[in-house]
PDB file of N, CA and C in Angstrom:
ATOM      1  N   UNK A   1      64.482 -10.018  14.588  1.00 60.00           N
ATOM      2  CA  UNK A   1      65.136  -8.885  13.978  1.00 60.00           C
ATOM      3  C   UNK A   1      64.638  -7.623  14.678  1.00 60.00           C
ATOM      4  N   UNK A   2      65.580  -6.805  15.147  1.00 66.00           N
ATOM      5  CA  UNK A   2      65.262  -5.560  15.834  1.00 66.00           C
ATOM      6  C   UNK A   2      66.303  -4.522  15.456  1.00 66.00           C
ATOM      7  N   UNK A   3      65.959  -3.249  15.612  1.00 80.00           N
ATOM      8  CA  UNK A   3      66.945  -2.228  15.288  1.00 80.00           C
ATOM      9  C   UNK A   3      68.171  -2.323  16.185  1.00 80.00           C
ATOM     10  N   UNK A   4      69.316  -2.053  15.593  1.00 87.00           N
ATOM     11  CA  UNK A   4      70.571  -2.041  16.341  1.00 87.00           C
ATOM     12  C   UNK A   4      71.206  -0.674  16.128  1.00 87.00           C
ATOM     13  N   UNK A   5      71.661  -0.069  17.183  1.00 86.00           N
ATOM     14  CA  UNK A   5      72.355   1.209  17.078  1.00 86.00           C
ATOM     15  C   UNK A   5      73.604   1.000  16.222  1.00 86.00           C
ATOM     16  N   UNK A   6      73.873   1.942  15.352  1.00 87.00           N
ATOM     17  CA  UNK A   6      74.982   1.814  14.412  1.00 87.00           C
ATOM     18  C   UNK A   6      76.307   1.598  15.123  1.00 87.00           C
ATOM     19  N   UNK A   7      76.527   2.280  16.247  1.00 86.00           N
ATOM     20  CA  UNK A   7      77.812   2.131  16.934  1.00 86.00           C
ATOM     21  C   UNK A   7      78.011   0.738  17.519  1.00 86.00           C
ATOM     22  N   UNK A   8      76.934  -0.052  17.638  1.00 87.00           N
ATOM     23  CA  UNK A   8      77.046  -1.421  18.154  1.00 87.00           C
ATOM     24  C   UNK A   8      77.192  -2.462  17.047  1.00 87.00           C
ATOM     25  N   UNK A   9      77.028  -2.047  15.801  1.00 90.00           N
ATOM     26  CA  UNK A   9      77.136  -2.968  14.670  1.00 90.00           C
ATOM     27  C   UNK A   9      78.598  -3.322  14.422  1.00 90.00           C
ATOM     28  N   UNK A  10      78.811  -4.527  13.920  1.00 91.00           N
ATOM     29  CA  UNK A  10      80.160  -5.026  13.665  1.00 91.00           C
ATOM     30  C   UNK A  10      80.297  -5.456  12.201  1.00 91.00           C
ATOM     31  N   UNK A  11      81.484  -5.291  11.622  1.00 92.00           N
ATOM     32  CA  UNK A  11      81.704  -5.811  10.273  1.00 92.00           C
ATOM     33  C   UNK A  11      81.403  -7.311  10.245  1.00 92.00           C
ATOM     34  N   UNK A  12      80.810  -7.762   9.141  1.00 93.00           N
ATOM     35  CA  UNK A  12      80.473  -9.168   8.998  1.00 93.00           C
ATOM     36  C   UNK A  12      79.010  -9.465   9.292  1.00 93.00           C
ATOM     37  N   UNK A  13      78.309  -8.539   9.929  1.00 92.00           N
ATOM     38  CA  UNK A  13      76.885  -8.739  10.193  1.00 92.00           C
ATOM     39  C   UNK A  13      76.111  -8.576   8.893  1.00 92.00           C
ATOM     40  N   UNK A  14      74.962  -9.262   8.814  1.00 93.00           N
ATOM     41  CA  UNK A  14      74.140  -9.214   7.609  1.00 93.00           C
ATOM     42  C   UNK A  14      72.936  -8.317   7.835  1.00 93.00           C
ATOM     43  N   UNK A  15      72.676  -7.426   6.874  1.00 93.00           N
ATOM     44  CA  UNK A  15      71.538  -6.519   6.976  1.00 93.00           C
ATOM     45  C   UNK A  15      70.226  -7.272   6.752  1.00 93.00           C
ATOM     46  N   UNK A  16      69.247  -7.015   7.593  1.00 92.00           N
ATOM     47  CA  UNK A  16      67.925  -7.627   7.456  1.00 92.00           C
ATOM     48  C   UNK A  16      66.981  -6.728   6.663  1.00 92.00           C
ATOM     49  N   UNK A  17      67.341  -5.454   6.537  1.00 92.00           N
ATOM     50  CA  UNK A  17      66.508  -4.498   5.801  1.00 92.00           C
ATOM     51  C   UNK A  17      67.421  -3.530   5.054  1.00 92.00           C
ATOM     52  N   UNK A  18      66.880  -2.933   3.998  1.00 93.00           N
ATOM     53  CA  UNK A  18      67.643  -1.923   3.266  1.00 93.00           C
ATOM     54  C   UNK A  18      68.018  -0.788   4.204  1.00 93.00           C
ATOM     55  N   UNK A  19      69.165  -0.179   3.948  1.00 93.00           N
ATOM     56  CA  UNK A  19      69.607   0.990   4.709  1.00 93.00           C
ATOM     57  C   UNK A  19      69.521   2.186   3.776  1.00 93.00           C
ATOM     58  N   UNK A  20      68.799   3.223   4.224  1.00 90.00           N
ATOM     59  CA  UNK A  20      68.648   4.434   3.441  1.00 90.00           C
ATOM     60  C   UNK A  20      69.051   5.637   4.272  1.00 90.00           C
ATOM     61  N   UNK A  21      69.381   6.726   3.580  1.00 86.00           N
ATOM     62  CA  UNK A  21      69.677   7.964   4.300  1.00 86.00           C
ATOM     63  C   UNK A  21      68.369   8.685   4.608  1.00 86.00           C
ATOM     64  N   UNK A  22      68.456   9.884   5.164  1.00 81.00           N
ATOM     65  CA  UNK A  22      67.257  10.639   5.555  1.00 81.00           C
ATOM     66  C   UNK A  22      66.353  10.958   4.385  1.00 81.00           C
ATOM     67  N   UNK A  23      66.920  11.037   3.188  1.00 83.00           N
ATOM     68  CA  UNK A  23      66.141  11.372   1.998  1.00 83.00           C
ATOM     69  C   UNK A  23      65.627  10.141   1.266  1.00 83.00           C
ATOM     70  N   UNK A  24      65.889   8.974   1.802  1.00 85.00           N
ATOM     71  CA  UNK A  24      65.424   7.745   1.180  1.00 85.00           C
ATOM     72  C   UNK A  24      66.382   7.158   0.156  1.00 85.00           C
ATOM     73  N   UNK A  25      67.557   7.754   0.002  1.00 90.00           N
ATOM     74  CA  UNK A  25      68.544   7.222  -0.942  1.00 90.00           C
ATOM     75  C   UNK A  25      69.087   5.900  -0.400  1.00 90.00           C
ATOM     76  N   UNK A  26      69.086   4.891  -1.229  1.00 93.00           N
ATOM     77  CA  UNK A  26      69.555   3.568  -0.834  1.00 93.00           C
ATOM     78  C   UNK A  26      71.064   3.570  -0.625  1.00 93.00           C
ATOM     79  N   UNK A  27      71.486   3.124   0.554  1.00 94.00           N
ATOM     80  CA  UNK A  27      72.915   3.018   0.865  1.00 94.00           C
ATOM     81  C   UNK A  27      73.387   1.572   0.800  1.00 94.00           C
ATOM     82  N   UNK A  28      72.522   0.624   1.184  1.00 94.00           N
ATOM     83  CA  UNK A  28      72.867  -0.804   1.129  1.00 94.00           C
ATOM     84  C   UNK A  28      71.577  -1.617   1.144  1.00 94.00           C
ATOM     85  N   UNK A  29      71.589  -2.716   0.424  1.00 94.00           N
ATOM     86  CA  UNK A  29      70.411  -3.591   0.333  1.00 94.00           C
ATOM     87  C   UNK A  29      70.412  -4.647   1.431  1.00 94.00           C
ATOM     88  N   UNK A  30      69.209  -5.079   1.784  1.00 92.00           N
ATOM     89  CA  UNK A  30      69.052  -6.178   2.741  1.00 92.00           C
ATOM     90  C   UNK A  30      69.801  -7.401   2.218  1.00 92.00           C
ATOM     91  N   UNK A  31      70.395  -8.166   3.138  1.00 93.00           N
ATOM     92  CA  UNK A  31      71.128  -9.364   2.761  1.00 93.00           C
ATOM     93  C   UNK A  31      72.618  -9.128   2.602  1.00 93.00           C
ATOM     94  N   UNK A  32      73.028  -7.860   2.540  1.00 94.00           N
ATOM     95  CA  UNK A  32      74.455  -7.540   2.364  1.00 94.00           C
ATOM     96  C   UNK A  32      75.196  -7.736   3.677  1.00 94.00           C
ATOM     97  N   UNK A  33      76.368  -8.339   3.580  1.00 94.00           N
ATOM     98  CA  UNK A  33      77.254  -8.439   4.736  1.00 94.00           C
ATOM     99  C   UNK A  33      78.020  -7.129   4.817  1.00 94.00           C
ATOM    100  N   UNK A  34      77.887  -6.424   5.936  1.00 94.00           N
ATOM    101  CA  UNK A  34      78.476  -5.096   6.029  1.00 94.00           C
ATOM    102  C   UNK A  34      79.955  -5.162   6.411  1.00 94.00           C
ATOM    103  N   UNK A  35      80.676  -4.170   5.928  1.00 94.00           N
ATOM    104  CA  UNK A  35      82.106  -4.061   6.226  1.00 94.00           C
ATOM    105  C   UNK A  35      82.337  -2.773   7.018  1.00 94.00           C
ATOM    106  N   UNK A  36      83.556  -2.566   7.427  1.00 94.00           N
ATOM    107  CA  UNK A  36      83.923  -1.331   8.128  1.00 94.00           C
ATOM    108  C   UNK A  36      83.652  -0.124   7.224  1.00 94.00           C
ATOM    109  N   UNK A  37      83.870  -0.284   5.931  1.00 94.00           N
ATOM    110  CA  UNK A  37      83.632   0.802   4.972  1.00 94.00           C
ATOM    111  C   UNK A  37      82.161   1.219   4.982  1.00 94.00           C
ATOM    112  N   UNK A  38      81.241   0.233   4.960  1.00 94.00           N
ATOM    113  CA  UNK A  38      79.815   0.555   4.987  1.00 94.00           C
ATOM    114  C   UNK A  38      79.431   1.214   6.305  1.00 94.00           C
ATOM    115  N   UNK A  39      79.982   0.742   7.404  1.00 93.00           N
ATOM    116  CA  UNK A  39      79.667   1.344   8.705  1.00 93.00           C
ATOM    117  C   UNK A  39      80.077   2.824   8.728  1.00 93.00           C
ATOM    118  N   UNK A  40      81.230   3.143   8.161  1.00 93.00           N
ATOM    119  CA  UNK A  40      81.663   4.549   8.084  1.00 93.00           C
ATOM    120  C   UNK A  40      80.727   5.345   7.175  1.00 93.00           C
ATOM    121  N   UNK A  41      80.338   4.748   6.052  1.00 93.00           N
ATOM    122  CA  UNK A  41      79.427   5.402   5.115  1.00 93.00           C
ATOM    123  C   UNK A  41      78.085   5.697   5.785  1.00 93.00           C
ATOM    124  N   UNK A  42      77.545   4.723   6.497  1.00 92.00           N
ATOM    125  CA  UNK A  42      76.267   4.914   7.180  1.00 92.00           C
ATOM    126  C   UNK A  42      76.368   6.068   8.174  1.00 92.00           C
ATOM    127  N   UNK A  43      77.454   6.110   8.902  1.00 90.00           N
ATOM    128  CA  UNK A  43      77.653   7.169   9.898  1.00 90.00           C
ATOM    129  C   UNK A  43      77.715   8.532   9.215  1.00 90.00           C
ATOM    130  N   UNK A  44      78.450   8.613   8.100  1.00 90.00           N
ATOM    131  CA  UNK A  44      78.563   9.882   7.362  1.00 90.00           C
ATOM    132  C   UNK A  44      77.212  10.378   6.881  1.00 90.00           C
ATOM    133  N   UNK A  45      76.320   9.445   6.514  1.00 90.00           N
ATOM    134  CA  UNK A  45      75.008   9.810   5.990  1.00 90.00           C
ATOM    135  C   UNK A  45      73.960   9.950   7.092  1.00 90.00           C
ATOM    136  N   UNK A  46      74.367   9.870   8.347  1.00 87.00           N
ATOM    137  CA  UNK A  46      73.444  10.132   9.448  1.00 87.00           C
ATOM    138  C   UNK A  46      72.559   8.971   9.849  1.00 87.00           C
ATOM    139  N   UNK A  47      72.927   7.751   9.454  1.00 88.00           N
ATOM    140  CA  UNK A  47      72.150   6.581   9.849  1.00 88.00           C
ATOM    141  C   UNK A  47      72.401   6.327  11.335  1.00 88.00           C
ATOM    142  N   UNK A  48      71.327   6.118  12.077  1.00 85.00           N
ATOM    143  CA  UNK A  48      71.434   5.907  13.519  1.00 85.00           C
ATOM    144  C   UNK A  48      71.269   4.441  13.880  1.00 85.00           C
ATOM    145  N   UNK A  49      70.323   3.768  13.210  1.00 88.00           N
ATOM    146  CA  UNK A  49      70.041   2.362  13.498  1.00 88.00           C
ATOM    147  C   UNK A  49      69.972   1.569  12.205  1.00 88.00           C
ATOM    148  N   UNK A  50      70.329   0.290  12.293  1.00 91.00           N
ATOM    149  CA  UNK A  50      70.190  -0.628  11.166  1.00 91.00           C
ATOM    150  C   UNK A  50      69.537  -1.905  11.672  1.00 91.00           C
ATOM    151  N   UNK A  51      68.958  -2.665  10.751  1.00 90.00           N
ATOM    152  CA  UNK A  51      68.344  -3.948  11.095  1.00 90.00           C
ATOM    153  C   UNK A  51      69.324  -5.056  10.727  1.00 90.00           C
ATOM    154  N   UNK A  52      69.612  -5.918  11.691  1.00 90.00           N
ATOM    155  CA  UNK A  52      70.569  -7.003  11.489  1.00 90.00           C
ATOM    156  C   UNK A  52      69.819  -8.332  11.428  1.00 90.00           C
ATOM    157  N   UNK A  53      70.149  -9.158  10.451  1.00 87.00           N
ATOM    158  CA  UNK A  53      69.498 -10.464  10.289  1.00 87.00           C
ATOM    159  C   UNK A  53      69.862 -11.385  11.438  1.00 87.00           C
ATOM    160  N   UNK A  54      68.855 -12.079  11.963  1.00 78.00           N
ATOM    161  CA  UNK A  54      69.076 -13.081  12.992  1.00 78.00           C
ATOM    162  C   UNK A  54      69.427 -12.524  14.351  1.00 78.00           C
ATOM    163  N   UNK A  55      69.391 -11.203  14.491  1.00 61.00           N
ATOM    164  CA  UNK A  55      69.744 -10.600  15.769  1.00 61.00           C
ATOM    165  C   UNK A  55      68.523 -10.185  16.559  1.00 61.00           C
ATOM    166  N   UNK A  56      68.751  -9.894  17.836  1.00 54.00           N
ATOM    167  CA  UNK A  56      67.683  -9.421  18.699  1.00 54.00           C
ATOM    168  C   UNK A  56      67.831  -7.939  18.962  1.00 54.00           C
ATOM    169  N   UNK A  57      68.660  -7.251  18.216  1.00 51.00           N
ATOM    170  CA  UNK A  57      68.884  -5.848  18.493  1.00 51.00           C
ATOM    171  C   UNK A  57      70.192  -5.670  19.233  1.00 51.00           C
ATOM    172  N   UNK A  58      70.320  -4.574  19.927  1.00 50.00           N
ATOM    173  CA  UNK A  58      71.582  -4.230  20.572  1.00 50.00           C
ATOM    174  C   UNK A  58      72.098  -5.306  21.507  1.00 50.00           C
ATOM    175  N   UNK A  59      71.266  -5.773  22.424  1.00 47.00           N
ATOM    176  CA  UNK A  59      71.736  -6.816  23.324  1.00 47.00           C
ATOM    177  C   UNK A  59      70.602  -7.709  23.800  1.00 47.00           C
ATOM    178  N   UNK A  60      69.469  -7.615  23.158  1.00 44.00           N
ATOM    179  CA  UNK A  60      68.313  -8.386  23.578  1.00 44.00           C
ATOM    180  C   UNK A  60      67.547  -7.702  24.679  1.00 44.00           C
ATOM    181  N   UNK A  61      68.200  -6.929  25.511  1.00 46.00           N
ATOM    182  CA  UNK A  61      67.533  -6.241  26.609  1.00 46.00           C
ATOM    183  C   UNK A  61      66.731  -5.059  26.108  1.00 46.00           C
ATOM    184  N   UNK A  62      67.136  -4.477  25.000  1.00 48.00           N
ATOM    185  CA  UNK A  62      66.432  -3.318  24.476  1.00 48.00           C
ATOM    186  C   UNK A  62      64.998  -3.611  24.128  1.00 48.00           C
ATOM    187  N   UNK A  63      64.730  -4.739  23.485  1.00 46.00           N
ATOM    188  CA  UNK A  63      63.365  -5.091  23.126  1.00 46.00           C
ATOM    189  C   UNK A  63      62.529  -5.336  24.364  1.00 46.00           C
ATOM    190  N   UNK A  64      63.101  -6.001  25.366  1.00 47.00           N
ATOM    191  CA  UNK A  64      62.384  -6.235  26.612  1.00 47.00           C
ATOM    192  C   UNK A  64      62.116  -4.914  27.311  1.00 47.00           C
ATOM    193  N   UNK A  65      63.104  -4.059  27.352  1.00 52.00           N
ATOM    194  CA  UNK A  65      62.928  -2.762  27.986  1.00 52.00           C
ATOM    195  C   UNK A  65      61.827  -1.989  27.286  1.00 52.00           C
ATOM    196  N   UNK A  66      61.823  -1.975  25.957  1.00 51.00           N
ATOM    197  CA  UNK A  66      60.815  -1.248  25.212  1.00 51.00           C
ATOM    198  C   UNK A  66      59.417  -1.721  25.562  1.00 51.00           C
ATOM    199  N   UNK A  67      59.222  -3.026  25.591  1.00 52.00           N
ATOM    200  CA  UNK A  67      57.892  -3.576  25.829  1.00 52.00           C
ATOM    201  C   UNK A  67      57.417  -3.347  27.257  1.00 52.00           C
ATOM    202  N   UNK A  68      58.328  -3.376  28.213  1.00 61.00           N
ATOM    203  CA  UNK A  68      57.933  -3.309  29.608  1.00 61.00           C
ATOM    204  C   UNK A  68      57.952  -1.911  30.196  1.00 61.00           C
ATOM    205  N   UNK A  69      58.965  -1.129  29.905  1.00 64.00           N
ATOM    206  CA  UNK A  69      59.189   0.125  30.610  1.00 64.00           C
ATOM    207  C   UNK A  69      59.061   1.355  29.724  1.00 64.00           C
ATOM    208  N   UNK A  70      59.352   1.214  28.464  1.00 68.00           N
ATOM    209  CA  UNK A  70      59.468   2.372  27.597  1.00 68.00           C
ATOM    210  C   UNK A  70      58.210   3.241  27.536  1.00 68.00           C
ATOM    211  N   UNK A  71      56.996   2.690  27.473  1.00 76.00           N
ATOM    212  CA  UNK A  71      55.820   3.564  27.351  1.00 76.00           C
ATOM    213  C   UNK A  71      55.724   4.641  28.432  1.00 76.00           C
ATOM    214  N   UNK A  72      56.030   4.311  29.670  1.00 79.00           N
ATOM    215  CA  UNK A  72      55.944   5.322  30.729  1.00 79.00           C
ATOM    216  C   UNK A  72      57.009   6.403  30.559  1.00 79.00           C
ATOM    217  N   UNK A  73      58.175   6.045  30.028  1.00 80.00           N
ATOM    218  CA  UNK A  73      59.229   7.024  29.819  1.00 80.00           C
ATOM    219  C   UNK A  73      58.982   7.859  28.569  1.00 80.00           C
ATOM    220  N   UNK A  74      58.223   7.319  27.617  1.00 82.00           N
ATOM    221  CA  UNK A  74      57.845   8.108  26.450  1.00 82.00           C
ATOM    222  C   UNK A  74      56.969   9.277  26.873  1.00 82.00           C
ATOM    223  N   UNK A  75      56.107   9.053  27.852  1.00 83.00           N
ATOM    224  CA  UNK A  75      55.270  10.140  28.366  1.00 83.00           C
ATOM    225  C   UNK A  75      56.138  11.244  28.949  1.00 83.00           C
ATOM    226  N   UNK A  76      57.158  10.862  29.705  1.00 84.00           N
ATOM    227  CA  UNK A  76      58.068  11.851  30.290  1.00 84.00           C
ATOM    228  C   UNK A  76      58.864  12.561  29.201  1.00 84.00           C
ATOM    229  N   UNK A  77      59.267  11.830  28.181  1.00 87.00           N
ATOM    230  CA  UNK A  77      60.062  12.416  27.102  1.00 87.00           C
ATOM    231  C   UNK A  77      59.253  13.416  26.276  1.00 87.00           C
ATOM    232  N   UNK A  78      57.939  13.247  26.230  1.00 88.00           N
ATOM    233  CA  UNK A  78      57.098  14.171  25.456  1.00 88.00           C
ATOM    234  C   UNK A  78      57.274  15.610  25.928  1.00 88.00           C
ATOM    235  N   UNK A  79      57.552  15.795  27.208  1.00 87.00           N
ATOM    236  CA  UNK A  79      57.767  17.145  27.739  1.00 87.00           C
ATOM    237  C   UNK A  79      58.976  17.804  27.068  1.00 87.00           C
ATOM    238  N   UNK A  80      60.030  17.045  26.837  1.00 88.00           N
ATOM    239  CA  UNK A  80      61.221  17.585  26.189  1.00 88.00           C
ATOM    240  C   UNK A  80      60.966  17.945  24.719  1.00 88.00           C
ATOM    241  N   UNK A  81      60.022  17.272  24.101  1.00 90.00           N
ATOM    242  CA  UNK A  81      59.764  17.420  22.672  1.00 90.00           C
ATOM    243  C   UNK A  81      58.454  18.160  22.389  1.00 90.00           C
ATOM    244  N   UNK A  82      57.944  18.906  23.356  1.00 89.00           N
ATOM    245  CA  UNK A  82      56.637  19.555  23.219  1.00 89.00           C
ATOM    246  C   UNK A  82      56.600  20.600  22.107  1.00 89.00           C
ATOM    247  N   UNK A  83      57.738  21.152  21.718  1.00 91.00           N
ATOM    248  CA  UNK A  83      57.775  22.190  20.682  1.00 91.00           C
ATOM    249  C   UNK A  83      58.338  21.670  19.363  1.00 91.00           C
ATOM    250  N   UNK A  84      58.372  20.366  19.191  1.00 88.00           N
ATOM    251  CA  UNK A  84      58.933  19.811  17.956  1.00 88.00           C
ATOM    252  C   UNK A  84      57.874  19.067  17.167  1.00 88.00           C
ATOM    253  N   UNK A  85      58.172  18.824  15.921  1.00 88.00           N
ATOM    254  CA  UNK A  85      57.289  18.084  15.035  1.00 88.00           C
ATOM    255  C   UNK A  85      57.651  16.602  15.131  1.00 88.00           C
ATOM    256  N   UNK A  86      56.874  15.841  15.883  1.00 83.00           N
ATOM    257  CA  UNK A  86      57.162  14.411  16.046  1.00 83.00           C
ATOM    258  C   UNK A  86      56.719  13.586  14.841  1.00 83.00           C
ATOM    259  N   UNK A  87      56.347  14.243  13.764  1.00 83.00           N
ATOM    260  CA  UNK A  87      56.088  13.555  12.502  1.00 83.00           C
ATOM    261  C   UNK A  87      57.365  13.489  11.669  1.00 83.00           C
ATOM    262  N   UNK A  88      58.347  14.321  12.006  1.00 84.00           N
ATOM    263  CA  UNK A  88      59.613  14.362  11.268  1.00 84.00           C
ATOM    264  C   UNK A  88      60.464  13.163  11.682  1.00 84.00           C
ATOM    265  N   UNK A  89      61.014  12.466  10.701  1.00 80.00           N
ATOM    266  CA  UNK A  89      61.764  11.223  10.942  1.00 80.00           C
ATOM    267  C   UNK A  89      62.906  11.399  11.947  1.00 80.00           C
ATOM    268  N   UNK A  90      63.665  12.457  11.817  1.00 83.00           N
ATOM    269  CA  UNK A  90      64.792  12.686  12.719  1.00 83.00           C
ATOM    270  C   UNK A  90      64.298  12.930  14.144  1.00 83.00           C
ATOM    271  N   UNK A  91      63.229  13.700  14.281  1.00 86.00           N
ATOM    272  CA  UNK A  91      62.690  13.964  15.617  1.00 86.00           C
ATOM    273  C   UNK A  91      62.155  12.691  16.261  1.00 86.00           C
ATOM    274  N   UNK A  92      61.565  11.809  15.467  1.00 83.00           N
ATOM    275  CA  UNK A  92      61.074  10.530  15.992  1.00 83.00           C
ATOM    276  C   UNK A  92      62.240   9.718  16.536  1.00 83.00           C
ATOM    277  N   UNK A  93      63.347   9.680  15.809  1.00 82.00           N
ATOM    278  CA  UNK A  93      64.519   8.930  16.266  1.00 82.00           C
ATOM    279  C   UNK A  93      65.107   9.537  17.533  1.00 82.00           C
ATOM    280  N   UNK A  94      65.184  10.865  17.587  1.00 86.00           N
ATOM    281  CA  UNK A  94      65.687  11.523  18.792  1.00 86.00           C
ATOM    282  C   UNK A  94      64.764  11.287  19.985  1.00 86.00           C
ATOM    283  N   UNK A  95      63.456  11.333  19.732  1.00 86.00           N
ATOM    284  CA  UNK A  95      62.480  11.087  20.788  1.00 86.00           C
ATOM    285  C   UNK A  95      62.638   9.673  21.353  1.00 86.00           C
ATOM    286  N   UNK A  96      62.764   8.689  20.464  1.00 82.00           N
ATOM    287  CA  UNK A  96      62.936   7.297  20.915  1.00 82.00           C
ATOM    288  C   UNK A  96      64.207   7.131  21.747  1.00 82.00           C
ATOM    289  N   UNK A  97      65.289   7.753  21.280  1.00 82.00           N
ATOM    290  CA  UNK A  97      66.548   7.650  22.019  1.00 82.00           C
ATOM    291  C   UNK A  97      66.433   8.320  23.385  1.00 82.00           C
ATOM    292  N   UNK A  98      65.764   9.443  23.449  1.00 86.00           N
ATOM    293  CA  UNK A  98      65.550  10.125  24.730  1.00 86.00           C
ATOM    294  C   UNK A  98      64.765   9.227  25.679  1.00 86.00           C
ATOM    295  N   UNK A  99      63.679   8.622  25.201  1.00 83.00           N
ATOM    296  CA  UNK A  99      62.872   7.738  26.043  1.00 83.00           C
ATOM    297  C   UNK A  99      63.688   6.530  26.503  1.00 83.00           C
ATOM    298  N   UNK A 100      64.512   5.965  25.622  1.00 80.00           N
ATOM    299  CA  UNK A 100      65.351   4.819  26.000  1.00 80.00           C
ATOM    300  C   UNK A 100      66.350   5.211  27.086  1.00 80.00           C
ATOM    301  N   UNK A 101      66.944   6.382  26.929  1.00 82.00           N
ATOM    302  CA  UNK A 101      67.911   6.831  27.942  1.00 82.00           C
ATOM    303  C   UNK A 101      67.240   7.079  29.280  1.00 82.00           C
ATOM    304  N   UNK A 102      66.069   7.680  29.239  1.00 82.00           N
ATOM    305  CA  UNK A 102      65.331   7.886  30.479  1.00 82.00           C
ATOM    306  C   UNK A 102      65.022   6.549  31.145  1.00 82.00           C
ATOM    307  N   UNK A 103      64.648   5.559  30.340  1.00 79.00           N
ATOM    308  CA  UNK A 103      64.339   4.231  30.888  1.00 79.00           C
ATOM    309  C   UNK A 103      65.588   3.586  31.482  1.00 79.00           C
ATOM    310  N   UNK A 104      66.726   3.700  30.775  1.00 74.00           N
ATOM    311  CA  UNK A 104      67.971   3.115  31.292  1.00 74.00           C
ATOM    312  C   UNK A 104      68.405   3.794  32.583  1.00 74.00           C
ATOM    313  N   UNK A 105      68.225   5.112  32.654  1.00 74.00           N
ATOM    314  CA  UNK A 105      68.658   5.854  33.833  1.00 74.00           C
ATOM    315  C   UNK A 105      67.657   5.761  34.965  1.00 74.00           C
ATOM    316  N   UNK A 106      66.431   5.303  34.649  1.00 69.00           N
ATOM    317  CA  UNK A 106      65.436   5.086  35.687  1.00 69.00           C
ATOM    318  C   UNK A 106      64.755   6.335  36.204  1.00 69.00           C
ATOM    319  N   UNK A 107      64.747   7.388  35.420  1.00 54.00           N
ATOM    320  CA  UNK A 107      64.081   8.599  35.874  1.00 54.00           C
ATOM    321  C   UNK A 107      63.547   9.412  34.730  1.00 54.00           C
ATOM    322  N   UNK A 108      62.689  10.358  35.023  1.00 47.00           N
ATOM    323  CA  UNK A 108      62.075  11.161  33.967  1.00 47.00           C
ATOM    324  C   UNK A 108      62.840  12.460  33.717  1.00 47.00           C
ATOM    325  N   UNK A 109      63.489  13.020  34.727  1.00 48.00           N
ATOM    326  CA  UNK A 109      64.245  14.265  34.619  1.00 48.00           C
ATOM    327  C   UNK A 109      63.406  15.388  34.030  1.00 48.00           C
ATOM    328  N   UNK A 110      62.127  15.252  34.041  1.00 47.00           N
ATOM    329  CA  UNK A 110      61.254  16.299  33.471  1.00 47.00           C
ATOM    330  C   UNK A 110      60.884  17.317  34.518  1.00 47.00           C
TER     331      UNK A 110
END
């Protein structure tokens, strides 16, 4: 079980973990089979990633990329986030996405 970007999720997938909004309000419980309606709801409430049961994440490559390459790109991404509060949940998600993109593109751009 690994995080999956919301735009890659498909109706019929089963949630492995509860889905909450930024304020912790429960949107869907673990074990629920999601529909197109829930996917739209999650998007409206600003959900970026969900946990899918029995899945490896977006395509399986993301977990491998994270373990092998991501740490060096996180260092590069820190420069972009030097004036932000990386304790804030939204900033943490943006930071992770920035590091992933840097890793996919193969450069630091810093």
